[in-house]
Structure formats: C-alpha cells, structure tokens
Coordinates of C-alpha atoms in Angstrom, one line a residue:
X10 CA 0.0 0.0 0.0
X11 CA 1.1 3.7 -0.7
X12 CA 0.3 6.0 1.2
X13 CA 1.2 10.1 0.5
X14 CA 1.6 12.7 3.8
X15 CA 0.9 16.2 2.7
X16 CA 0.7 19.7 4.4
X17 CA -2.2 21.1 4.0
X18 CA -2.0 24.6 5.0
X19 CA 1.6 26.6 4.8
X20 CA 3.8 24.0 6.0
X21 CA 5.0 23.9 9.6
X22 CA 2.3 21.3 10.0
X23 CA 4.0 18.3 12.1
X24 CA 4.8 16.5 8.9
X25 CA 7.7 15.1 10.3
X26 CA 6.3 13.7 13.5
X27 CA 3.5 12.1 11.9
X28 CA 5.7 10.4 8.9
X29 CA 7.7 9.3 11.8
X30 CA 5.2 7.9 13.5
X31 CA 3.7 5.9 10.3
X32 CA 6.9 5.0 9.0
X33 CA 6.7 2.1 12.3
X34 CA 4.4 0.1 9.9
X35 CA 6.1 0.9 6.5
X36 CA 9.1 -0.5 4.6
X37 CA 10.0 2.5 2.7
X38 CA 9.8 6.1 3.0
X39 CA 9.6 8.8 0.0
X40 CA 10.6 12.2 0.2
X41 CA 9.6 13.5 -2.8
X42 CA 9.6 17.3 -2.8
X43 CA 11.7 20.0 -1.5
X44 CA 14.9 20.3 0.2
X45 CA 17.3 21.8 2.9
X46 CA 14.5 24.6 2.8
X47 CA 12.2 22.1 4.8
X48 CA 12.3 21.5 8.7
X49 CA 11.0 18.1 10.3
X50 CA 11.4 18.0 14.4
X51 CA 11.1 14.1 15.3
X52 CA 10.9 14.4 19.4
X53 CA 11.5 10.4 20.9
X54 CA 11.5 10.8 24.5
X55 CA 14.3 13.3 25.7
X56 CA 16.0 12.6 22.1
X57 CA 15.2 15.5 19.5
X58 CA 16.4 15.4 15.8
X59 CA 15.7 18.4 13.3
X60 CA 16.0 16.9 9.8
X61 CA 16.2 18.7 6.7
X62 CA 16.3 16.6 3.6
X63 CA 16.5 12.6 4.5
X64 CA 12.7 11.5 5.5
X65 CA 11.9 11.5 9.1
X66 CA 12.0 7.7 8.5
X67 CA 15.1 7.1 9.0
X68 CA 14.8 6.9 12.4
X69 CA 13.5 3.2 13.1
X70 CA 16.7 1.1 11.8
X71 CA 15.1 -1.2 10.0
X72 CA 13.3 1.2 7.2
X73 CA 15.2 2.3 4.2
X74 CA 14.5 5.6 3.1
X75 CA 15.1 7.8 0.0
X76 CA 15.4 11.2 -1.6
X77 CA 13.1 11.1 -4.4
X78 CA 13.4 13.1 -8.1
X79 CA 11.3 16.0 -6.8
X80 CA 13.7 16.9 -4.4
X81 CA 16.9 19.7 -5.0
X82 CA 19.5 18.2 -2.9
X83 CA 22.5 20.4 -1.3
X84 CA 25.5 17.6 -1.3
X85 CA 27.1 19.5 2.0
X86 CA 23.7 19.6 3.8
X87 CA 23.3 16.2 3.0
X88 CA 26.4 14.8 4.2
X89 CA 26.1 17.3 7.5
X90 CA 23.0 15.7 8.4
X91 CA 24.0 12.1 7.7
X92 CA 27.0 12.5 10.1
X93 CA 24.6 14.4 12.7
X94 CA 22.5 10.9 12.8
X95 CA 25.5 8.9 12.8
X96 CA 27.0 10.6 15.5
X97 CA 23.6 10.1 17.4
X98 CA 23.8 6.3 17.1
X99 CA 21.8 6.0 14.2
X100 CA 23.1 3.5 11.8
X101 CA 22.7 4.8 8.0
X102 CA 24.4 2.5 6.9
X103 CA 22.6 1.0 3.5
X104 CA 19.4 3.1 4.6
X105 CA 19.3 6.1 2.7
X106 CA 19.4 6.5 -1.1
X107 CA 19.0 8.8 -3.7
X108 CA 17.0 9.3 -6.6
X109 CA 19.9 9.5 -9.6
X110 CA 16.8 12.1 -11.1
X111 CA 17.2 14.5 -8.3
X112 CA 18.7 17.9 -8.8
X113 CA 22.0 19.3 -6.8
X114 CA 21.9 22.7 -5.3
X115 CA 24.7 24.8 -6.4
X116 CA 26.8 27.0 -3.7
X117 CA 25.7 29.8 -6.0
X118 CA 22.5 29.1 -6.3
X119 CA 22.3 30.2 -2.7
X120 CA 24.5 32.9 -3.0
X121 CA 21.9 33.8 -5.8
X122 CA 18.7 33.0 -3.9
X123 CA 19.6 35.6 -1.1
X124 CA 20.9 38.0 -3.3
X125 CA 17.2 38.1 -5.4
X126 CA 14.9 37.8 -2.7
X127 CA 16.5 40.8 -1.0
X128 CA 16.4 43.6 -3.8
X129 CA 13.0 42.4 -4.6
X130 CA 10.5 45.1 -4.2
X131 CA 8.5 42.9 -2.0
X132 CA 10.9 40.1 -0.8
X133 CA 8.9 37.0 -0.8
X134 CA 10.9 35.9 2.2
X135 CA 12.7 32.5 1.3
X136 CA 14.6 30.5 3.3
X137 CA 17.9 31.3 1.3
X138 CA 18.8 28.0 0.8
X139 CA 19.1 27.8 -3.0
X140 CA 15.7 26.1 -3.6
X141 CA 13.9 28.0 -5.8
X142 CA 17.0 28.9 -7.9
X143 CA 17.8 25.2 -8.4
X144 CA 14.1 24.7 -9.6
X145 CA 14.7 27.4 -12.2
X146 CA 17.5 25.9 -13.5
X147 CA 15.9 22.8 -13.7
X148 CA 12.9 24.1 -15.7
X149 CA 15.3 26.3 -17.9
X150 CA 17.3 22.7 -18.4
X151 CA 20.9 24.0 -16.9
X152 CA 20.1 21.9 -13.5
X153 CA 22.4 19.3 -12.7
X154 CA 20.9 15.8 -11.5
X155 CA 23.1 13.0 -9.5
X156 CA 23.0 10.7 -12.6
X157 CA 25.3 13.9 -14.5
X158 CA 27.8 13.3 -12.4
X159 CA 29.5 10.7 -13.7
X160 CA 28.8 12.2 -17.1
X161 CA 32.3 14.1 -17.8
X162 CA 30.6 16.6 -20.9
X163 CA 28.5 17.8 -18.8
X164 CA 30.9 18.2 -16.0
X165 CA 32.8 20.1 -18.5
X166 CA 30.2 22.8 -18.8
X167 CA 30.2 23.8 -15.5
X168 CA 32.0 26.7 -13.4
X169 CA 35.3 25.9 -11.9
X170 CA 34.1 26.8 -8.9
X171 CA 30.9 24.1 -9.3
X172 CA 33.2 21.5 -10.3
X173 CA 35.6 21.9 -7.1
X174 CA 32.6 21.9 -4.8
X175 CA 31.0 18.8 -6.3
X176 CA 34.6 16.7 -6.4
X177 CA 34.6 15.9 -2.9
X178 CA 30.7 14.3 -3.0
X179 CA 30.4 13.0 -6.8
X180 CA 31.5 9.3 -5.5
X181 CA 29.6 8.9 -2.5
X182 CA 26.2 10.3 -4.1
X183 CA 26.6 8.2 -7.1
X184 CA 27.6 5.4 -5.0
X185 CA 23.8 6.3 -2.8
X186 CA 21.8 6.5 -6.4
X187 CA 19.2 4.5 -7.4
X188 CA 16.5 4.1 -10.5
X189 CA 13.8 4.8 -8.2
X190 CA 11.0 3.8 -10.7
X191 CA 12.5 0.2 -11.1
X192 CA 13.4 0.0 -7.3
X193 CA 9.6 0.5 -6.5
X194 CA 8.5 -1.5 -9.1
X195 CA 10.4 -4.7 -7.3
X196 CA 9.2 -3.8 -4.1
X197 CA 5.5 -3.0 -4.6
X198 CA 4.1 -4.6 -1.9
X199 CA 5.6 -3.1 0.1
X200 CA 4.4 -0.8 2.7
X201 CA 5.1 3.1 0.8
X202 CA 5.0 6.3 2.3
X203 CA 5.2 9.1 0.4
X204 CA 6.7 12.5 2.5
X205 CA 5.9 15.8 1.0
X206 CA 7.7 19.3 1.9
X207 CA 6.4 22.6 2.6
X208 CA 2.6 22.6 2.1
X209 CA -0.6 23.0 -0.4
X210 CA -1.0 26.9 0.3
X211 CA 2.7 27.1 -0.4
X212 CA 2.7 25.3 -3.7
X213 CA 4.1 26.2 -7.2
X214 CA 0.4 25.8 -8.7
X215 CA -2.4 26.1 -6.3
X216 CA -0.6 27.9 -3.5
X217 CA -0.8 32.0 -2.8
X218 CA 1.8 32.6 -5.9
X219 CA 4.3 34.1 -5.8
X220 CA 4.3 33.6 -2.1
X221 CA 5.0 30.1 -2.3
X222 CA 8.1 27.5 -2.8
X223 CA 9.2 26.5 -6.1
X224 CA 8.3 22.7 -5.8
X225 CA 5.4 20.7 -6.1
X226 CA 4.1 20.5 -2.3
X227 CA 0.8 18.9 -3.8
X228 CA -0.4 15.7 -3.4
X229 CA 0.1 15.5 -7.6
X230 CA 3.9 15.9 -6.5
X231 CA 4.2 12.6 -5.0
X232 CA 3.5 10.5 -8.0
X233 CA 6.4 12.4 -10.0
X234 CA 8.6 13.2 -7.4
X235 CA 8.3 9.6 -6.0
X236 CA 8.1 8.2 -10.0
X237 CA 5.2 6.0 -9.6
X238 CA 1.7 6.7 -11.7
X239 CA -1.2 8.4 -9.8
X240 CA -2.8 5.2 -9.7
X241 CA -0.5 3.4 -7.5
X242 CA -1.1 5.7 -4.8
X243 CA -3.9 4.2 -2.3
X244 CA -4.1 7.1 0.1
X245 CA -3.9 10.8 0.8
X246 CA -3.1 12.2 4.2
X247 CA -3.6 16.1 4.7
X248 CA -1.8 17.0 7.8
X249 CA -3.2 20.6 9.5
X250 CA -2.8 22.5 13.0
X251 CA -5.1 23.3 15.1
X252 CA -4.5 26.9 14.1
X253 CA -2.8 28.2 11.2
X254 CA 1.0 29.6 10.7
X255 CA 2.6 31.1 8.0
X256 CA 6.7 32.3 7.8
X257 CA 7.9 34.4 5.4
X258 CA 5.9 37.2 3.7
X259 CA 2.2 36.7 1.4
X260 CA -1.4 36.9 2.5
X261 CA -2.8 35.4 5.5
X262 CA -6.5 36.3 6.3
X263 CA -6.6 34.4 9.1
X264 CA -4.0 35.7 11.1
X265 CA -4.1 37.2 14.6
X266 CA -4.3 40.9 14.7
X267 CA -1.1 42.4 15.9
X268 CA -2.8 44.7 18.1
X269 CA -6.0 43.8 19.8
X270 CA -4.4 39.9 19.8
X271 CA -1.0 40.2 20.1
X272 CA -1.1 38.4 23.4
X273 CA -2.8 35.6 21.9
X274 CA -0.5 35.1 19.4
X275 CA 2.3 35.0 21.8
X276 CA 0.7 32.4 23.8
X277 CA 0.2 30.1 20.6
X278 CA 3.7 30.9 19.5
X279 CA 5.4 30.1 22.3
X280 CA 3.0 27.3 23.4
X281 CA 3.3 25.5 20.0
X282 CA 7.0 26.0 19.8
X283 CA 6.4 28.0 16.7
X284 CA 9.9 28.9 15.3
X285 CA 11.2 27.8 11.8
X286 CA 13.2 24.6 12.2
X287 CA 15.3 25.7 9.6
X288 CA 15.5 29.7 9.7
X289 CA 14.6 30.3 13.3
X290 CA 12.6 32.4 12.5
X291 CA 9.2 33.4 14.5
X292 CA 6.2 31.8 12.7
X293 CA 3.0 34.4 11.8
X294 CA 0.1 32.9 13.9
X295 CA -3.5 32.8 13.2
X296 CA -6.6 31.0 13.8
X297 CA -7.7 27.7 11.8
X298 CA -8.8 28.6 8.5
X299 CA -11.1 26.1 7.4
X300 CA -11.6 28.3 3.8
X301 CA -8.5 27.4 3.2
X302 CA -8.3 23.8 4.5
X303 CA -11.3 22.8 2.5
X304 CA -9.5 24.2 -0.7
X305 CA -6.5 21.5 0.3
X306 CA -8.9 18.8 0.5
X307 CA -10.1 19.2 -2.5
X308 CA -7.3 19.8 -4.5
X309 CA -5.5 17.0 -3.4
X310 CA -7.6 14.4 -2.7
X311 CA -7.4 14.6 0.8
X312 CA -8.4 11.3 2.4
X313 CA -8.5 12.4 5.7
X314 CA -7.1 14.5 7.8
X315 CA -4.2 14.3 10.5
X316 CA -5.0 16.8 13.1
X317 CA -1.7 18.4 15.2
X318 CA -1.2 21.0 18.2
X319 CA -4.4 20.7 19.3
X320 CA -3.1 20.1 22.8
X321 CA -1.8 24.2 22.3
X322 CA -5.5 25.5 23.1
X323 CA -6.0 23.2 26.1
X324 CA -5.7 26.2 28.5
X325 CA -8.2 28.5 26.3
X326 CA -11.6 29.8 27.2
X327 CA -13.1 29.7 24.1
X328 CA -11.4 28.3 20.3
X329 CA -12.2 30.5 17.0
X330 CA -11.9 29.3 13.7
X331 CA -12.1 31.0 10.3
X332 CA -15.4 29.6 8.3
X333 CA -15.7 32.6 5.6
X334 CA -14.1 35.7 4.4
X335 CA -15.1 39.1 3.8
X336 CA -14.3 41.3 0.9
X337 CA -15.6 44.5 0.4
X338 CA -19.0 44.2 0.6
X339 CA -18.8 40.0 -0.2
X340 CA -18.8 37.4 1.7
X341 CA -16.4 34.6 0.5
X342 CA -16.3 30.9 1.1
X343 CA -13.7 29.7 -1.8
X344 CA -10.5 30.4 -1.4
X345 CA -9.5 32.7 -4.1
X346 CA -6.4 32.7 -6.2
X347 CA -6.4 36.5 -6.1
X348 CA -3.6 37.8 -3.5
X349 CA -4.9 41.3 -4.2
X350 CA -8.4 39.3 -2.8
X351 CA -6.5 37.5 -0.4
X352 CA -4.8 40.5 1.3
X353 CA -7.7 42.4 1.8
X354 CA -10.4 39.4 3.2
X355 CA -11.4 39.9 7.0
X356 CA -12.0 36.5 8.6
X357 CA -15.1 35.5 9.2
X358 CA -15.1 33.9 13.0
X359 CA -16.8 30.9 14.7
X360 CA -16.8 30.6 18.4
X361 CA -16.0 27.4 19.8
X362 CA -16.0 26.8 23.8
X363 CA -12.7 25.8 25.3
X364 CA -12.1 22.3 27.0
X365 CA -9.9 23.7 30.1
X366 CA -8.0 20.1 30.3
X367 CA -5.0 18.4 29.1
X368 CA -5.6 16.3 26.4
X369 CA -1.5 14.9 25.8
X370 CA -2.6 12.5 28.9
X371 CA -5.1 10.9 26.5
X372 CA -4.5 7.3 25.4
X373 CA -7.6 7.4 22.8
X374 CA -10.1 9.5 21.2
X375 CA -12.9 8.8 24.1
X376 CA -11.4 10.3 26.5
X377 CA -11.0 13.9 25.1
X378 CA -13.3 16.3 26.4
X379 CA -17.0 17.1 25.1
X380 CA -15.8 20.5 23.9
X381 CA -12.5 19.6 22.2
X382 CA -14.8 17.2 20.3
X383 CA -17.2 19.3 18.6
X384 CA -14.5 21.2 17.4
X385 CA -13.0 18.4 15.6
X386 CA -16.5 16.7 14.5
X387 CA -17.4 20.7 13.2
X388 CA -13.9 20.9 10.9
X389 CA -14.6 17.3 9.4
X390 CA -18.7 18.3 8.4
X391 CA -17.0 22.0 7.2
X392 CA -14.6 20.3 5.1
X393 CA -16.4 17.1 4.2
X394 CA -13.0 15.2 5.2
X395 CA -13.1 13.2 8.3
X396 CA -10.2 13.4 10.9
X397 CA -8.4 9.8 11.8
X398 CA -5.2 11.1 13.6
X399 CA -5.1 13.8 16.1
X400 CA -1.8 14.3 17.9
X401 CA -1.4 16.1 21.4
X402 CA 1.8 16.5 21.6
X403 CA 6.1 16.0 20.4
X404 CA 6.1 12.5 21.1
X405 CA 5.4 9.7 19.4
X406 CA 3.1 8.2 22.1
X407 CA 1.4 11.4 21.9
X408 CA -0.3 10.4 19.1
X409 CA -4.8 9.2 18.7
X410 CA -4.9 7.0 16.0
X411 CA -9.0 6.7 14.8
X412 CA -8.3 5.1 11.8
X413 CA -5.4 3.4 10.8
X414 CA -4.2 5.2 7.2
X415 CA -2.9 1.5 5.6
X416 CA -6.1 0.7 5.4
X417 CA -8.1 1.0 2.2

C-alpha cells in the first residue's frame, strides 16, 4: 500500500512527526519534494532530531529511506545531516538513497537565492537555501541531476568553482543512487509512504503565488517526485494544525491581529514551539482557516485529515476558527487565487467553547473532552474530510490513532 503525507495549509504542519510515527508500519519512506528549505522535528523521548532533507524515517533502523526526483538536494547539507545521525547512534548504513533524477543545489544558487529575494520590491521571504534557484534551472534545463555526475561533458560545462565543490561528493552520491522507478516496481508490496515538503497553500500551482516554494508541495507531486503513476497511490493524508502559521511574507486572512491579539499570538507561538526549524525564525500565527483547509482537500484528494497541536488550546476559554471571508462588501467561502483578494479578506469567525483540560494525557479518542470534540466533529462536516489522527503533543506516544491510514 502507498500512502502520500501532505501539508495542508503553509507547511510547519508536524509532517515530520506524523511520517515518523507511520513509517513504524512501512518498509519505505519517499521524500519526494523540496529540500534543505524544509524543517522536520522528530521528538523520541528526551532525544530530539531536526531533519532537513533525508525522511523523518530514517529513524527506526530497519526502514530504508530515499530522496526522491522531486527533491533539490545540497550535497554539503546532506552529508552534514548524515553524520549528525550517525554521531547520534543511528546507523545509515545501506538506509538512505537517492534518486539518480534529483537535482543538486549549487553553492551559487544560494548565494543567488539571497541575493534576489533581498532587492525584490516585496521580498517573498525564502529560506535562502538555494531552492527556488535550483528549480529554475531545472525548468530552464541548466540543472544538474546526480545521474550527470559521472557524465564528464556535462561536468565540462560547469563553473570551476561548481566542479571543485562537487569533487569531494560525486563518488559517495553516485555510489547512494538509485532508479527509483524500477526500485519500487520490485518492491511493490511493500508498505510506501510518500513524505511531501512545505505545504498545499505554499505550492508552485495552487498555493498563494508568488508567495509560495518552487516545488510541487501537492499531493500530484508525489507521483512524479516519488516516479510511480497516480494510480499506484492508495491514500492521501492532509496533515493541519489546530491553528494556522505562516513564515515568510504573502497573504494570510486568518492571522491574529497584531494589536487587539497580540497576546494571543504570543501564547500560541510560544506554546506551539512556533519557530522555523530551519531559519529560526518566529512563525505568523493565526486562527484555523477552514476556507483554506477545505481548498487543500479538495485539490489533493485529501483522504483524511491528520489533526496536530491541538493540545496548544488546552488552557483556552473559548477556540475561533475562520469559516468565511469578507471582501468589500462580499462574503467569500472559496479560497481565491487572487492575493490582491487575499490581502484584503477579514476573517469571518466561529466561536468554539474551550475544553480547560490536558488532552496529551489521552490514550484514545474517548477520552478527550466534550468541547474539544465538537471542534474536531465541526472541521470534518466543514470540510467534508473526516479526521483519523489527532496528535497532542512532540512524542510519538502522543499520538490518537481513529483510523489506521494502511487501510483501504
């Protein structure tokens, strides 16, 4: 069975955690979009690992896990992070490959992306790690992939400066490359999950363009990215918070107002731990917007959907959620591809009453409190999508499994 984990708001979601936590019943593990630009915190009791590019798989040693085409993949990054798990007692060895499709990030790609992003007129506010460069060379054809390495004309065409930083790595990635197509094929039945980057809102094609990354963080993305058909994937897993965050600049309507609930914002901020595993940077909070989340579901399929940091509100009166937007005079309950649109909607706000008790000491769904029910049964009926994980905290035991995902 495949199965495909997807943000589905701006990324930031608990992707990581949840992949982490699935991966215990699957062979394999996909990464198929992205790259160093994406943060995944994987918290095992007082052990905590920030991963960047290899899926949070790789944590359980006996799952093999692998880079996929989709992905842009910074060799020194790479390597960094390898040695960080290695260091940490986690035994790589013959885990982790590579798709030989995958693009390499260029030292001056990233000397590039920062450069861009900061004498735009309105920087888009990218993480400044080469991504979206790489992408465009990709789609203008002067990308590099891992299988060019070992392809000396094409070496030839390359910078001085490219070819010294790649010397030191073209051996070891080459030697980590697979034909991920044909390895899938021979192991398709298997257990598959497919881990996506970044999020829906955030994507090349249906995100808040430009304000969005330059991969494909779309369920769609997982078939090319992981080189399987569309109709080899079984399953589609929208992951969301409990609220909505945003980094980096581009329309939010749902976000907390900076002056009449700037308090509140801290409190979900520093509650949810919401600083960019990557950049460090302090997330924009807001409340749920189920506008938005219904437009995810839709446009990828969504399955259902895996609830996280709902545990944040446990100390809350009363819970609001974002059901509409207003426009001028409209009222608007599509999301809208217009940013213009987007930048000046006012959320519309539902009042939900607040549970007042810690739900991370639940060991299932029955034993959550009346009110922190309604709220989820209310987001499945908005969004037509039930909910079959809800986690309630870091840890993996911290996790409510309704429904298991590997079933069809």
């Amino acid at each position: 069975m495949k199965v495909v984990v997807i943000g589905a708001q701006w990324g930031d979601e608990g992707k990581g955690k949840i992949v982490d936590y699935l991966a215990n019943e699957a062979q394999i593990i996909v990464r198929f979009s992205g790259g160093a630009n994406a943060g995944h915190t994987i918290v095992i009791g007082n052990e905590e690992y920030a991963l960047h590019l290899i899926p949070s798989g790789i944590l359980y040693p006996d799952k093999m896990v692998i880079l996929g085409a989709g992905m842009v993949i910074d060799p020194a990054s790479f390597f960094k992070e390898l040695a960080m798990l290695n260091n940490r007692g986690i035994d790589t060895t013959g885990r982790v490959f590579i798709s030989d499709r995958a693009h390499i990030v260029l030292p001056r790609s990233i000397d590039i992306d920062k450069k861009r992003d900061a004498e735009r007129k309105k920087p888009i506010g990218t993480t400044g790690q080469g991504i979206g460069i790489t992408y465009s060379m990709k789609s203008e054809r002067e990308g590099i992939r891992i299988a060019d390495l070992s392809w000396k004309d094409k070496l030839d065409e390359l910078e001085t400066a490219d070819r010294e930083f790649l010397a030191p790595y073209a051996e070891r990635l080459l030697d980590m490359s697979i034909d991920l197509s044909t390895y899938l094929v021979h192991r398709k039945n298997s257990q598959i999950l497919f881990e996506g980057a970044q999020g829906t809102l955030l994507d090349l094609d249906l995100g808040t363009y430009p304000y969005v990354s330059s991969g494909m963080s779309c369920a769609a993305g997982a078939a090319i990215g992981g080189c399987v058909g569309p109709r080899a994937l079984d399953k589609v897993l929208g992951v969301f918070k409990a609220y909505s965050t945003r980094v980096g600049n581009g329309p939010f309507p749902s976000e907390f107002d900076t002056d009449s609930e700037d308090e509140l914002c801290r409190f979900v901020r520093d509650t949810g731990r919401e600083y960019g595993v990557t950049t460090g940077r302090p997330r924009r909070c807001g409340y749920l917007d189920l506008v938005a989340l219904r437009y995810a579901c839709l446009t990828n399929s969504i399955d259902s959907l895996v609830m996280t940091h709902l545990d944040v509100y446990d100390t809350l009166d009363e819970v609001k959620a974002c059901i509409a937007y207003r426009i001028g005079d409209k009222m608007v309950e599509t999301f809208p591809a217009s940013i213009e649109a987007l930048n000046n909607a006012k959320p519309v706000l539902r009042t939900f009453p607040g549970w007042k008790k810690s739900l991370s000491n639940a060991l299932t769904y029955e034993e959550f409190p009346l009110e922190a029910m309604e709220y989820i049964k209310f987001i499945e009926r908005f969004c037509e999508t039930p909910i079959d994980i809800v986690s309630v905290g870091y840890d993996r035991k911290e996790t409510i499994i309704r429904k298991s995902p590997w079933t069809k």
